[in-house]
Structures are given as C-alpha cells and as structure tokens.
Tab-separated table of C-alpha atoms in Angstrom:
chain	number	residue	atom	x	y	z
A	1	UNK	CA	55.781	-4.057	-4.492
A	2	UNK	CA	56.830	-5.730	-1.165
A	3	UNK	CA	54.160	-7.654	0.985
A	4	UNK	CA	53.897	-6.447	4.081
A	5	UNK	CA	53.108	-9.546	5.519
A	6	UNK	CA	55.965	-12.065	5.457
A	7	UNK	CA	56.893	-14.814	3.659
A	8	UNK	CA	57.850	-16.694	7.023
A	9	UNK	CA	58.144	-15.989	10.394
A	10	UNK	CA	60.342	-17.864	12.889
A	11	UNK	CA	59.429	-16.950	16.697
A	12	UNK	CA	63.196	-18.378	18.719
A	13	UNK	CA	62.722	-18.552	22.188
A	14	UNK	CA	65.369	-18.590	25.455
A	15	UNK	CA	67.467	-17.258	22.735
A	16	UNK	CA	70.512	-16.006	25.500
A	17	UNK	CA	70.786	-20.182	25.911
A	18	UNK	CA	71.535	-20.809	22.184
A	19	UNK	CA	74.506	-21.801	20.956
A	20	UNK	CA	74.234	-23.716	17.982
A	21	UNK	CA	72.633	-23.134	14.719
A	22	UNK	CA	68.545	-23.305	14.617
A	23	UNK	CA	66.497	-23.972	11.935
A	24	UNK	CA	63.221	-23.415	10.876
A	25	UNK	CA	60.693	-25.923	9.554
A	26	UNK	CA	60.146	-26.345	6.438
A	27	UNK	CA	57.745	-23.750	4.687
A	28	UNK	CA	56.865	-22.835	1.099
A	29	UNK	CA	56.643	-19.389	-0.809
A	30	UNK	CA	56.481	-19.179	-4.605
A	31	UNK	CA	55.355	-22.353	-4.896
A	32	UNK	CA	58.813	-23.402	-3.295
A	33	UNK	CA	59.647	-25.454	-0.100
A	34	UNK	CA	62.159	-23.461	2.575
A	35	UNK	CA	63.642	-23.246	5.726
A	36	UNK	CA	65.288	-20.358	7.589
A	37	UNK	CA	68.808	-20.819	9.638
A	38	UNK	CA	70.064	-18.930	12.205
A	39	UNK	CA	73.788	-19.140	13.948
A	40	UNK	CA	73.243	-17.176	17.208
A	41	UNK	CA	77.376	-17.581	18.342
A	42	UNK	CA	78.363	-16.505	14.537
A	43	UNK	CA	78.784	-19.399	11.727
A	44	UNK	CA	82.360	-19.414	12.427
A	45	UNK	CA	83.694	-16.354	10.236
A	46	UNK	CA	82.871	-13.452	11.944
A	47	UNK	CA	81.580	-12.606	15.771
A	48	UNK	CA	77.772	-11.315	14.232
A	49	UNK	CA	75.113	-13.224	14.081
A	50	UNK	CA	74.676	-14.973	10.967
A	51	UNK	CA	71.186	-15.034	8.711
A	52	UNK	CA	70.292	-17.740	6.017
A	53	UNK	CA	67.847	-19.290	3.513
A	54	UNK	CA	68.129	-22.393	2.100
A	55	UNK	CA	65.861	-24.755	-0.466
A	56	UNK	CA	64.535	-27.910	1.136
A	57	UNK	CA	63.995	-31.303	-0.127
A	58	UNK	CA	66.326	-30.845	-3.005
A	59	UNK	CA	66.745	-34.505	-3.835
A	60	UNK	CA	63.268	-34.423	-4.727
A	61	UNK	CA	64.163	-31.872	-7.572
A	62	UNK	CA	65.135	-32.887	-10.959
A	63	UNK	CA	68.711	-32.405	-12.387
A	64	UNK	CA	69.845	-28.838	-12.870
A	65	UNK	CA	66.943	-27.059	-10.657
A	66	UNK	CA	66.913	-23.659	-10.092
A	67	UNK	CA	65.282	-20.979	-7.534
A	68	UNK	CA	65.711	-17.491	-8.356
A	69	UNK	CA	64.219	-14.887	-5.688
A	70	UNK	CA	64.327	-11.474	-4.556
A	71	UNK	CA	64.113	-11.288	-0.726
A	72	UNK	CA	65.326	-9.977	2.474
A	73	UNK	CA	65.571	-10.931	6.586
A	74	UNK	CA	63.912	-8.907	9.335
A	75	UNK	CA	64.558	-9.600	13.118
A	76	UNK	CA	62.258	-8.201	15.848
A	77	UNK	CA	62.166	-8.378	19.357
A	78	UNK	CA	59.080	-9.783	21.457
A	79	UNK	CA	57.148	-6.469	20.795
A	80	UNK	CA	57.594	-6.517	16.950
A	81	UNK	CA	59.716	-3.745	17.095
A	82	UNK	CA	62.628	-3.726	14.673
A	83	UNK	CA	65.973	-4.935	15.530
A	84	UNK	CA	67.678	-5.571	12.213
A	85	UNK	CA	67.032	-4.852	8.434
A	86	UNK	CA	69.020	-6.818	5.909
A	87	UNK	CA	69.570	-5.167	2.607
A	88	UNK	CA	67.234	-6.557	-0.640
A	89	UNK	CA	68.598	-9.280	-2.336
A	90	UNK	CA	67.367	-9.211	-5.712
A	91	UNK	CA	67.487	-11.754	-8.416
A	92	UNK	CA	69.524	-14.576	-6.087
A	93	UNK	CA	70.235	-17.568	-7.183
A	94	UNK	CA	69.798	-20.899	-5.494
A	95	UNK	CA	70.805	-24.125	-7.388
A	96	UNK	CA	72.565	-27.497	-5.865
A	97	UNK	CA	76.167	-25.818	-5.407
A	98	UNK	CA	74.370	-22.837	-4.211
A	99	UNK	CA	71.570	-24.090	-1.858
A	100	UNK	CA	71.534	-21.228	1.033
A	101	UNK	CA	71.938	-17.826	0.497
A	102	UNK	CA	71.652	-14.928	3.303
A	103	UNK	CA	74.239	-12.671	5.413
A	104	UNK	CA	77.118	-13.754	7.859
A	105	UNK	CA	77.495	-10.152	9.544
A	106	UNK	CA	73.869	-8.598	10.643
A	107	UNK	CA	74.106	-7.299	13.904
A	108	UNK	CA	77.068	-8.259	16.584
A	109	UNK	CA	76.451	-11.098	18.882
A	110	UNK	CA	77.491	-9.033	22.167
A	111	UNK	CA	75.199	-6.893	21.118
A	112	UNK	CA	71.853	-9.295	22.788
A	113	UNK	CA	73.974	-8.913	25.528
A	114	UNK	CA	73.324	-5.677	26.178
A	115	UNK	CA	70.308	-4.864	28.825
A	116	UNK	CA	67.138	-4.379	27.481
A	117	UNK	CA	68.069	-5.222	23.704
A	118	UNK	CA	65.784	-8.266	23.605
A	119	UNK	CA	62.752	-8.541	25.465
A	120	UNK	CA	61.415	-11.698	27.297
A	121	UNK	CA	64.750	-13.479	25.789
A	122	UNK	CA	62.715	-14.100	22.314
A	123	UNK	CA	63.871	-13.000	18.738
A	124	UNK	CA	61.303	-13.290	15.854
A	125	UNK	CA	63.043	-13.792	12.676
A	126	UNK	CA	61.250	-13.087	9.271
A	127	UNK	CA	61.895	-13.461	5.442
A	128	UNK	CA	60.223	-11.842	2.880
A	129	UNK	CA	60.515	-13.281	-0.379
A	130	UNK	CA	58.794	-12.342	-3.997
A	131	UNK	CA	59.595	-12.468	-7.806
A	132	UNK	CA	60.160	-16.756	-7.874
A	133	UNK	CA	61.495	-17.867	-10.857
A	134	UNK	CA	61.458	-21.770	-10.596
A	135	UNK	CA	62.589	-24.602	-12.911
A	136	UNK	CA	62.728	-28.253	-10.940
A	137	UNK	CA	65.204	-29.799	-13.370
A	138	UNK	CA	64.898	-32.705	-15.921
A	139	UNK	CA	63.944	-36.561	-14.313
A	140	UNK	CA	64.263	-35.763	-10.802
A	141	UNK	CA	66.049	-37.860	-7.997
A	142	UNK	CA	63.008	-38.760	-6.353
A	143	UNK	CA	64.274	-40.079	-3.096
A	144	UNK	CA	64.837	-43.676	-2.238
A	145	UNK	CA	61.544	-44.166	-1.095
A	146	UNK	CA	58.642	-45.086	-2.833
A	147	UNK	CA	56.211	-42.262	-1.928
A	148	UNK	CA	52.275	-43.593	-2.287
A	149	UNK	CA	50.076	-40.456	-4.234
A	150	UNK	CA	46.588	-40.098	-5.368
A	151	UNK	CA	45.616	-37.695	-8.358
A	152	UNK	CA	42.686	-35.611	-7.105
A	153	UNK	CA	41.296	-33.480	-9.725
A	154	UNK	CA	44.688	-32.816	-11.303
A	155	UNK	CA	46.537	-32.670	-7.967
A	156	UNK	CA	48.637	-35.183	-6.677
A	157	UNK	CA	48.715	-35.855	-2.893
A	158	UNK	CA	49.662	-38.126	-0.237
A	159	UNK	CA	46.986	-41.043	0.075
A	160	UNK	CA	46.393	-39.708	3.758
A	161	UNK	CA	45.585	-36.616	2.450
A	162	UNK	CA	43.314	-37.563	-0.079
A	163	UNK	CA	39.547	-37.472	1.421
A	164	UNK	CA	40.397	-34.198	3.012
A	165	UNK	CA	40.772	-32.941	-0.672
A	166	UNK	CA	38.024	-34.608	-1.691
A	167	UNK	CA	36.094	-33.211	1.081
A	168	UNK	CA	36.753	-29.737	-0.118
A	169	UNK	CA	36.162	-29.998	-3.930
A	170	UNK	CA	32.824	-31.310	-2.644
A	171	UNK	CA	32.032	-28.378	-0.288
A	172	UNK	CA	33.709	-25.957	-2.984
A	173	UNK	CA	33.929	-27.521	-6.381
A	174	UNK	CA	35.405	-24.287	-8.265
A	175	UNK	CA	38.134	-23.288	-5.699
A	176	UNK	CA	40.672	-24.098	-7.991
A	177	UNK	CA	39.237	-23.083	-11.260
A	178	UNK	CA	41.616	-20.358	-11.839
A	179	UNK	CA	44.908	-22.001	-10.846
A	180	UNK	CA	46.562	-22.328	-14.239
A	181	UNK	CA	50.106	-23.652	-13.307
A	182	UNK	CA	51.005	-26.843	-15.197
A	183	UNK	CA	54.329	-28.144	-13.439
A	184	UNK	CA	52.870	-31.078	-11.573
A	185	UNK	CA	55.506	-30.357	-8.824
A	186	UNK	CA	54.483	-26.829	-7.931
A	187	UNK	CA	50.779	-28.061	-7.964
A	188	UNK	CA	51.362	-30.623	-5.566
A	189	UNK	CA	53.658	-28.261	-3.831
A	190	UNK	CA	50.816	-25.127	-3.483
A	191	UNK	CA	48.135	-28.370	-2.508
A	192	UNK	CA	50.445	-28.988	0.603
A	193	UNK	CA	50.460	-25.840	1.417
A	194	UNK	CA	46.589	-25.812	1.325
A	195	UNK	CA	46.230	-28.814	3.612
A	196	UNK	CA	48.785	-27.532	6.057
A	197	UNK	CA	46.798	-24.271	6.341
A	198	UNK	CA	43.816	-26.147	6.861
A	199	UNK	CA	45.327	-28.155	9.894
A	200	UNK	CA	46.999	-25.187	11.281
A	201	UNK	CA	43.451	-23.561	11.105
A	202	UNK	CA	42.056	-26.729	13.138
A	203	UNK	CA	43.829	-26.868	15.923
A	204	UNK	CA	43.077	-25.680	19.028
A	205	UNK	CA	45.902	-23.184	20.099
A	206	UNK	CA	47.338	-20.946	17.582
A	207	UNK	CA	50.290	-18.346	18.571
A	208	UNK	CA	51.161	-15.134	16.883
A	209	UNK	CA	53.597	-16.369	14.824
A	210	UNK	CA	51.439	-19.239	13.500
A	211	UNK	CA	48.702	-17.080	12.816
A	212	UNK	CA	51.219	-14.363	10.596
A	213	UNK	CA	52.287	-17.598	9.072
A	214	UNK	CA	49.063	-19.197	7.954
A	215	UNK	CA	47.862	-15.222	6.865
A	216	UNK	CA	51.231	-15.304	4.176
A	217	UNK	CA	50.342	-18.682	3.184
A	218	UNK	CA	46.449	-17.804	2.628
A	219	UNK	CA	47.799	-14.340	0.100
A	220	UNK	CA	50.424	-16.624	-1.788
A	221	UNK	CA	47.532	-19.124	-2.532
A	222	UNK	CA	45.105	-16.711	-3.640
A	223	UNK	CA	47.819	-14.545	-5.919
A	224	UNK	CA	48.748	-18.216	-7.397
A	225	UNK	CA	44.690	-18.503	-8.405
A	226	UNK	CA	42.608	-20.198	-5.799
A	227	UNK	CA	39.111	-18.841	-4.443
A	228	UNK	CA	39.676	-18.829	-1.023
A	229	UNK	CA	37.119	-16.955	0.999
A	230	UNK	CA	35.479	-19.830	3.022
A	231	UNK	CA	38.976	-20.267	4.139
A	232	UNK	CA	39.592	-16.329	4.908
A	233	UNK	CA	36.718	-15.996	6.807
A	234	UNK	CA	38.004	-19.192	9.241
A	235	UNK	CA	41.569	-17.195	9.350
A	236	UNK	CA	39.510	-14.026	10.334
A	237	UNK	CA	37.293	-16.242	12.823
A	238	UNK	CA	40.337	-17.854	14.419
A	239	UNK	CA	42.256	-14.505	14.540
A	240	UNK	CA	39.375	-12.649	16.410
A	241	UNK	CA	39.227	-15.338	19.122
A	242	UNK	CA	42.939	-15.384	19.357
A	243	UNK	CA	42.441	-11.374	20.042
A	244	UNK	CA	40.231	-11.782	22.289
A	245	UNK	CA	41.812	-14.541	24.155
A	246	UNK	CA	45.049	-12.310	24.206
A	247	UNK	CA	43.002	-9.222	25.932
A	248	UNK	CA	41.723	-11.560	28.688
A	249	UNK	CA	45.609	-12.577	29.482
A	250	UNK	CA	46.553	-9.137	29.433
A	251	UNK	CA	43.464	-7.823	31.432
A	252	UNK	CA	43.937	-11.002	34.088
A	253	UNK	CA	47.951	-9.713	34.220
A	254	UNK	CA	46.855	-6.060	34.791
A	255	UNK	CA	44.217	-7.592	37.624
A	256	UNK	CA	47.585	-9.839	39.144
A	257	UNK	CA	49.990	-6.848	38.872
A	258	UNK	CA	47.199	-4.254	40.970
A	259	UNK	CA	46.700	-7.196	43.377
A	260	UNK	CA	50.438	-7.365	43.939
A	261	UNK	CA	50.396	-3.555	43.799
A	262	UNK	CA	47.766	-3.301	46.678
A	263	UNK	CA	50.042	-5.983	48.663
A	264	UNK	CA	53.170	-3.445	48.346
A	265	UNK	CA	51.116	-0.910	49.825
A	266	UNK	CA	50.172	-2.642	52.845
A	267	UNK	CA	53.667	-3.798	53.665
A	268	UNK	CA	54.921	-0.125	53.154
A	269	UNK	CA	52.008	1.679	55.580
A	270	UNK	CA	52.527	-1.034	58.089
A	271	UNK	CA	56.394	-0.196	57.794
A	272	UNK	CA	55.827	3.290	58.072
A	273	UNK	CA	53.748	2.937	61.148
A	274	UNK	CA	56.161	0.555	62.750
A	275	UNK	CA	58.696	3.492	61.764
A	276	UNK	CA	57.046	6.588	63.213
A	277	UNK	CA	56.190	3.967	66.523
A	278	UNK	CA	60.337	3.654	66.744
A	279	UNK	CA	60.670	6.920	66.300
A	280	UNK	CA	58.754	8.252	68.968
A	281	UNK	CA	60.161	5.556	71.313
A	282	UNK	CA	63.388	6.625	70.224
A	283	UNK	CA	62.392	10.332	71.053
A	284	UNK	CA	60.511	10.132	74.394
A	285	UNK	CA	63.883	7.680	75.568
A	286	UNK	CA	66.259	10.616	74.199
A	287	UNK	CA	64.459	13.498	76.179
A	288	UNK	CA	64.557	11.350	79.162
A	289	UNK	CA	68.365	10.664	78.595
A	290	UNK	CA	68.954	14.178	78.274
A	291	UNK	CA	66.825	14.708	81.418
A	292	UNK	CA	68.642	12.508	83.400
A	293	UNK	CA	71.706	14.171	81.936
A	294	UNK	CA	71.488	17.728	83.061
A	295	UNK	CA	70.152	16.278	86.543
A	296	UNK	CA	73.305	14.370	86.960
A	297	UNK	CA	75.168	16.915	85.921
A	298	UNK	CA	73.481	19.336	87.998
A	299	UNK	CA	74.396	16.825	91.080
A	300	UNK	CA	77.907	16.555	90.126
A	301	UNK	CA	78.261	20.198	90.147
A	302	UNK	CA	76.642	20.276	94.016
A	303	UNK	CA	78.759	18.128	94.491
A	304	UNK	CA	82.258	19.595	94.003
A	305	UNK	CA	80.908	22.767	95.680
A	306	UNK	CA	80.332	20.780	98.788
A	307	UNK	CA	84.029	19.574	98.725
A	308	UNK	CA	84.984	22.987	98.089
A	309	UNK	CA	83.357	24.368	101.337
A	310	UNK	CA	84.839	21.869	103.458
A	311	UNK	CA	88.120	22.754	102.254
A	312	UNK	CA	87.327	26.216	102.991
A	313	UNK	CA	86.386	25.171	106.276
A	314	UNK	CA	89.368	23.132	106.891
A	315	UNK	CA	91.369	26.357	105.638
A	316	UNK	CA	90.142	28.340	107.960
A	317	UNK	CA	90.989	26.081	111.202
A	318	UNK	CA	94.345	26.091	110.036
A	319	UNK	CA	94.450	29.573	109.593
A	320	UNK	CA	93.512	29.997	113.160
A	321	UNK	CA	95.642	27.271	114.551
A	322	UNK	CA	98.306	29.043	113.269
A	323	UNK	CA	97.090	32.448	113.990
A	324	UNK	CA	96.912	31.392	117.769
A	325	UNK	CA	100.790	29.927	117.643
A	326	UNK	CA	101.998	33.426	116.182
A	327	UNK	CA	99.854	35.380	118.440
A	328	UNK	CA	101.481	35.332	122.292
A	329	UNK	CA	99.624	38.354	123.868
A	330	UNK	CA	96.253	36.694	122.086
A	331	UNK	CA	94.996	40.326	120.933
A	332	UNK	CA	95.198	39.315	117.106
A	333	UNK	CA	93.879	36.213	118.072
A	334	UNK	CA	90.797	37.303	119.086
A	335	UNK	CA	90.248	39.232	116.451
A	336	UNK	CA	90.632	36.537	113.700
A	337	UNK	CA	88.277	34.093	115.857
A	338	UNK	CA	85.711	36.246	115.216
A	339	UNK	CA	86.436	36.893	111.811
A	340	UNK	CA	86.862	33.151	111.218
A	341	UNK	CA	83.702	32.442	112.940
A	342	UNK	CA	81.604	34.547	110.979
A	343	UNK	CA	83.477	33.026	107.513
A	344	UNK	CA	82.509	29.544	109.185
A	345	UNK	CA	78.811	30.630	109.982
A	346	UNK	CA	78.448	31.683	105.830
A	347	UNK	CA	79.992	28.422	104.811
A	348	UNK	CA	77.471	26.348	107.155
A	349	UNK	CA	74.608	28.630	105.328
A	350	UNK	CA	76.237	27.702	101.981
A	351	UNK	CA	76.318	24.042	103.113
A	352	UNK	CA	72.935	24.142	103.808
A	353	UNK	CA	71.743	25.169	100.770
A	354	UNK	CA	73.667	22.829	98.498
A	355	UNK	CA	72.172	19.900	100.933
A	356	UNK	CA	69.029	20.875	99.786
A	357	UNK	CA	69.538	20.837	96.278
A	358	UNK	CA	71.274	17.409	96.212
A	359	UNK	CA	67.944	16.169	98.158
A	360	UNK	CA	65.783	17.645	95.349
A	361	UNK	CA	67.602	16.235	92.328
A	362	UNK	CA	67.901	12.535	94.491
A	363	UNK	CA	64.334	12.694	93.894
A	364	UNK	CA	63.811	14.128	90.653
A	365	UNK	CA	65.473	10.825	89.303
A	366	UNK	CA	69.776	10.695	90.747
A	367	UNK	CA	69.425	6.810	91.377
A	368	UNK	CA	67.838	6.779	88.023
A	369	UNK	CA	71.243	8.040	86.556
A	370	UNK	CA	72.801	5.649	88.985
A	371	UNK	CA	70.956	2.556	87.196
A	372	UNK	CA	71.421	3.824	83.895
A	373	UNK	CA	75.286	3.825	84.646
C-alpha cells in the first residue's frame, strides 16, 4: 500500500531559465541515501523531459551493494495539482553499473512552454519509494578520508553530532527500544536522518516542501521502530504556525490586491467624468457648428437672390432700351415703360425684403461664420 506522503519532494524554481540538469540533495528512504535528477532540455536522447533516481555516496558501500525498490515520479505545478504520473517501477534494481534508474520521455519539453501549464514558473518534483531491499556489500570502500565517529548507545555518529544524541536519550531514554535493525550502516544511516529532522525542525523558516519532507522522514522512522511522539507533536507545532503564517500572507495579498482594486476604480470614474465633460463640450461646439451652418447657408442663399434681382433689373433696362430703338411712333413704348416700371417697383419690394434678412442673420452670428472660416 502506497504512502501518500512522499518519499521526497524537490520544489525547482525559475524553471523556464533551466537548462542543465538539477539535482536534488541528498535524502534517505528505506534506510538508503538518494538524490533526485532532473534534465529540463531532455538528457540528450529524446526532446521530453527526463526523470531520475540515483544512490548516493556509493563509495561508502561495500563491494557488490545492492538497492532494490519499488517506486515512481510525480510532478506538480505550484498549486499541487498534477502534471505528470510515471508508471510503478517495481522491484528495480540499483547496483554500481546500475546506479540511477528513472524515465527519459515523461512529458515533452515544449510542452512548459505552453501558457498557463506551469504556474509561478515552479515545478515540484516527487518520488515515492517503498519495498527496500538493501545489502551494502562485503568490506566497504570507505572513502579516502578518515571520518571521526562516536558509538552512542549502539549508534554510530559524527563526533559533532554526538551530545545532541546524547541529549535525546537523556530526555527520552526508550525512543529507540524497538528499532531492531543490526546492519551498523543502516543504523547510522536512519540516526542521520533523525538529527537532520531535528535541525530542519529548529530552524526558523520552514517552506512547504521542507515541511512534506521532514513529515516522510518522521513516518519512515517510526515504521523502522522509533517512538517518536515528542518529535510529532514539534512537526504538528511547526506545521500549525507555518499555516497560520501562510493565511496572514494570503489575507495581507487579498488586503494589497482590494487596495489596488479601489485605485482602478478611481482612475476609471475620474476617466469617465473627464469623458462625459468632452463629450458635452464636443456636443454644445457641434450644435453651434451646425447653427452657424444653416445661418451661413441661409445668407448665401440671400445672397444669390440679390444677384438675381439685379440681373432682373438690368434685364429689364435693356429690354426697354431696346424697346424704345424699335418703337418710332413711341405708342409701344409707352406701354412697356409702364409695364417695366411696375416689374421694377416688385423687384425694389423684393430687394427690400432680402436686405432685411441678410441684416438679421449678420446679427444672429454671419461674422461668426466669417471667423470660423
């Protein structure tokens, strides 16, 4: 039965700017020291991005050592919602010709491209890992280096971590009672793992991922035998303030965003006032315009028909003029004076009229339209 909590979790950030291979650091499961590898450009044989686990510190294991696991790889986005699901890998075999194991083509690498795919440019890549089978091989390489240990109890740690293990067999003499695994370099191995929790625990700023981290590493440690509630209840502690400091981000962002909200809204009703003020300058300018217009036009049209009387009028004294030439006795003569004089008298009326329009639209604005042209 699968843990739902994983074995690792490794949080990449400004993943778009990656472009070589980025590893973990180093963690252990099954008693077992890891690290995860990721090629975000592809490890060279196919365009995907390519998934791996691999066994760390393997010169410190004997001749002939052997991990095998079952596990599998899970990528999420920033949300922890599920990007990628590698198939289970069951009874895998890691040895010194066959240190890393995993998947070269998981999902393709144009596909982070894409909008939207991957939030806040962070992918969170997790193992889950169960069923370890170990053997550490016969003598052992032992690095180089002379490494200084102290045997506490039955487990062997670094001299500078010795008082802190001293520390807690005095505050909790039987946490350890029921861990019944004899291979001195899994014991030391599951101790390290103890003291690294502990430190995580201790210091002052803890992300998600560290948290999900030190949670697996708490459940491997008590499945493997140790009493471990003092330490629970400091996880649970630790995780409640992290909670809590989380909701105050999130309820200072929501207080920034309605701030900046509230600023948007001023700008846009002082735009829309300036808007409708435009607009009605815009308006009361065009009905003027259009005032001025007609007026003018009006004018024009006075105008012509002033030009056309005095043609009329003109007409007419030729008319006559040439009437009187035609005319030797002067009896037709007559006649068209008369007629001519009464056509003259109607055009003078007509005249008159028009003059008096043309004064009333001069006032009404003409030298406005005058300006304006």
């Amino acid at each position: 039965m699968w843990s739902d909590k994983p074995s690792f979790r490794f949080e990449i950030n400004n993943f778009s700017k990656r472009e070589v291979a980025v590893s973990s650091q180093t963690f252990v499961s099954g008693g077992c020291e890891w690290h995860l590898t990721l090629h975000p450009k592809g490890d060279g044989f196919s365009d995907d991005l390519a998934l791996f686990l691999t066994v760390s510190n393997s010169k410190s294991l004997g001749k002939g050592w052997e991990r095998r696991i079952d596990y599998y790889f899970l990528l999420l986005n920033h949300s922890d919602n599920e990007l990628h699901r590698s198939s289970v890998q069951k009874q895998t075999v890691f040895k010194e010709k066959a240190m890393s194991w995993g998947f070269r083509q998981t999902l393709p690498v144009s596909k982070f491209q894409e909008k939207g795919f991957l939030e806040k440019d962070k992918l969170i890549f997790e193992v889950y890992i169960q069923n370890v089978e170990a053997f550490d091989g016969e003598g052992g390489d032992v690095s180089s280096e002379k490494v200084d240990t102290v045997d506490i109890n039955g487990f062997k740690v670094l001299a500078s971590q010795a008082n802190t293990l001293r520390k807690i067999f005095a505050e909790h003499p039987d946490f350890a009672k029921d861990f019944k695994l004899k291979n001195q370099v899994v014991r030391m191995e599951y101790m390290k793992v103890l003291l690294n929790l502990i430190v995580t625990l201790e210091k002052p700023s803890k992300n998600h991922s560290e948290l999900s981290n030190a949670h697996s590493d708490l459940s491997e440690l008590t499945e493997a035998g140790f009493k471990l509630d003092w330490l629970q209840s400091k996880l649970d502690e630790v995780y409640l303030k992290r909670k809590k400091a989380d909701a105050d981000v999130q309820q200072l962002d929501e207080r920034v965003k309605k701030l900046e909200q509230m600023k948007v809204d001023v700008k846009l009703d002082c735009l829309m006032k300036k808007l409708e003020e435009v607009s009605l300058e815009r308006k009361k300018s065009y009905d003027l315009d259009c005032s001025l217009f007609v007026d003018r036009v009006k004018n024009l049209e006075l105008m012509e028909l002033g030009f056309k009387l005095d043609s009329l009028e003109t007409k007419l004294e030729k008319f006559l003029m040439e009437t009187k030439n035609a005319d030797a006795d002067g009896s037709r003569v007559q006649q068209v004076e008369e007629s001519v004089k009464n056509l003259k008298m109607m055009v003078l009326d007509l005249k008159v009229e028009v003059d008096k329009k043309k004064t009333k639209s001069c006032a009404d604005g003409f030298m406005l339209v005058d300006d304006i042209a």
